[in-house]
Amino acid sequence: EAVAYGIDNIYDAPWRRVLWEKDLMFPTRRCAFEDYEFLVPNKAEEVMQECYPGSPFLPDDIVGHEHFAYEDYDGAQIRAALIRFIGE
């Protein structure tokens, strides 16, 4: 009946709700960005406004804003997947 937000984001934004109504997320829909298409939540704009009120904008901490661990780049499988996705 609901979708839970990623646990990795709960602690850096304790104000963000944890459970989202299923109809906000599903069915997903395609969204074009540059030369790619991505699946986004059904009501992506509504989700985005709740997570990042007033967006679109770049966060003040854009330089230090990370959603992955750099040490993971050292893994052979990760590097191979990135090369397949973006090329050499």
CSV table of C-alpha atoms in Angstrom, one decimal:
chain,number,residue,atom,x,y,z
A,1,GLU,CA,0.0,0.0,0.0
A,2,ALA,CA,3.0,2.3,0.4
A,3,VAL,CA,6.6,2.8,-0.7
A,4,ALA,CA,9.3,3.5,1.9
A,5,TYR,CA,12.0,6.1,1.3
A,6,GLY,CA,15.6,4.9,1.2
A,7,ILE,CA,17.0,4.5,4.7
A,8,ASP,CA,20.2,6.2,3.6
A,9,ASN,CA,18.2,9.5,3.2
A,10,ILE,CA,16.1,9.3,6.4
A,11,TYR,CA,18.9,10.5,8.7
A,12,ASP,CA,20.2,13.4,6.6
A,13,ALA,CA,16.6,14.8,6.2
A,14,PRO,CA,14.6,13.8,9.3
A,15,TRP,CA,11.8,16.1,8.2
A,16,ARG,CA,11.2,14.0,5.1
A,17,ARG,CA,8.3,11.5,5.3
A,18,VAL,CA,9.3,7.8,5.3
A,19,LEU,CA,6.2,6.3,3.7
A,20,TRP,CA,4.7,7.5,0.4
A,21,GLU,CA,1.3,6.5,-1.0
A,22,LYS,CA,1.6,3.9,-3.8
A,23,ASP,CA,-0.2,6.1,-6.4
A,24,LEU,CA,2.5,8.8,-6.0
A,25,MET,CA,5.1,6.3,-7.2
A,26,PHE,CA,3.3,3.8,-9.5
A,27,PRO,CA,2.9,3.2,-12.3
A,28,THR,CA,6.2,4.8,-13.1
A,29,ARG,CA,6.5,6.8,-16.3
A,30,ARG,CA,9.2,7.7,-18.7
A,31,CYS,CA,11.0,11.0,-18.6
A,32,ALA,CA,13.5,12.2,-21.1
A,33,PHE,CA,16.7,13.9,-19.9
A,34,GLU,CA,19.3,14.9,-22.5
A,35,ASP,CA,19.9,11.8,-24.6
A,36,TYR,CA,18.4,9.3,-22.2
A,37,GLU,CA,15.0,8.2,-20.8
A,38,PHE,CA,14.5,7.4,-17.2
A,39,LEU,CA,11.7,5.9,-15.2
A,40,VAL,CA,10.4,8.4,-12.7
A,41,PRO,CA,7.6,8.2,-10.1
A,42,ASN,CA,4.0,8.6,-11.4
A,43,LYS,CA,3.7,12.0,-9.7
A,44,ALA,CA,7.3,13.0,-9.8
A,45,GLU,CA,6.7,16.7,-9.6
A,46,GLU,CA,4.7,16.3,-6.4
A,47,VAL,CA,7.3,14.1,-4.8
A,48,MET,CA,10.1,16.5,-5.9
A,49,GLN,CA,8.3,19.5,-4.4
A,50,GLU,CA,7.8,17.8,-1.1
A,51,CYS,CA,11.5,16.6,-0.9
A,52,TYR,CA,12.9,19.9,-2.4
A,53,PRO,CA,10.4,22.7,-1.9
A,54,GLY,CA,10.6,25.4,-4.5
A,55,SER,CA,12.6,23.2,-7.0
A,56,PRO,CA,14.0,23.1,-9.6
A,57,PHE,CA,17.2,24.6,-8.1
A,58,LEU,CA,20.7,23.4,-7.3
A,59,PRO,CA,21.2,22.7,-3.6
A,60,ASP,CA,23.5,25.2,-1.7
A,61,ASP,CA,25.8,22.2,-0.9
A,62,ILE,CA,25.9,20.9,-4.5
A,63,VAL,CA,29.7,20.5,-4.4
A,64,GLY,CA,29.6,18.4,-1.2
A,65,HIS,CA,26.3,16.7,-2.0
A,66,GLU,CA,26.9,13.0,-2.5
A,67,HIS,CA,24.7,10.0,-3.1
A,68,PHE,CA,27.3,7.4,-3.5
A,69,ALA,CA,30.6,6.2,-1.9
A,70,TYR,CA,33.6,7.1,-4.0
A,71,GLU,CA,35.4,3.9,-2.8
A,72,ASP,CA,32.9,1.9,-4.7
A,73,TYR,CA,34.5,3.1,-8.0
A,74,ASP,CA,37.4,0.7,-7.3
A,75,GLY,CA,35.2,-2.3,-7.7
A,76,ALA,CA,35.6,-4.0,-11.1
A,77,GLN,CA,31.9,-4.7,-11.6
A,78,ILE,CA,31.0,-1.1,-10.8
A,79,ARG,CA,33.6,0.3,-13.2
A,80,ALA,CA,32.4,-2.1,-16.0
A,81,ALA,CA,28.8,-1.0,-15.4
A,82,LEU,CA,29.7,2.7,-15.6
A,83,ILE,CA,31.7,2.2,-18.8
A,84,ARG,CA,28.8,0.3,-20.4
A,85,PHE,CA,26.5,3.2,-19.4
A,86,ILE,CA,28.6,6.2,-20.3
A,87,GLY,CA,31.3,4.8,-22.5
A,88,GLU,CA,35.1,5.0,-22.0
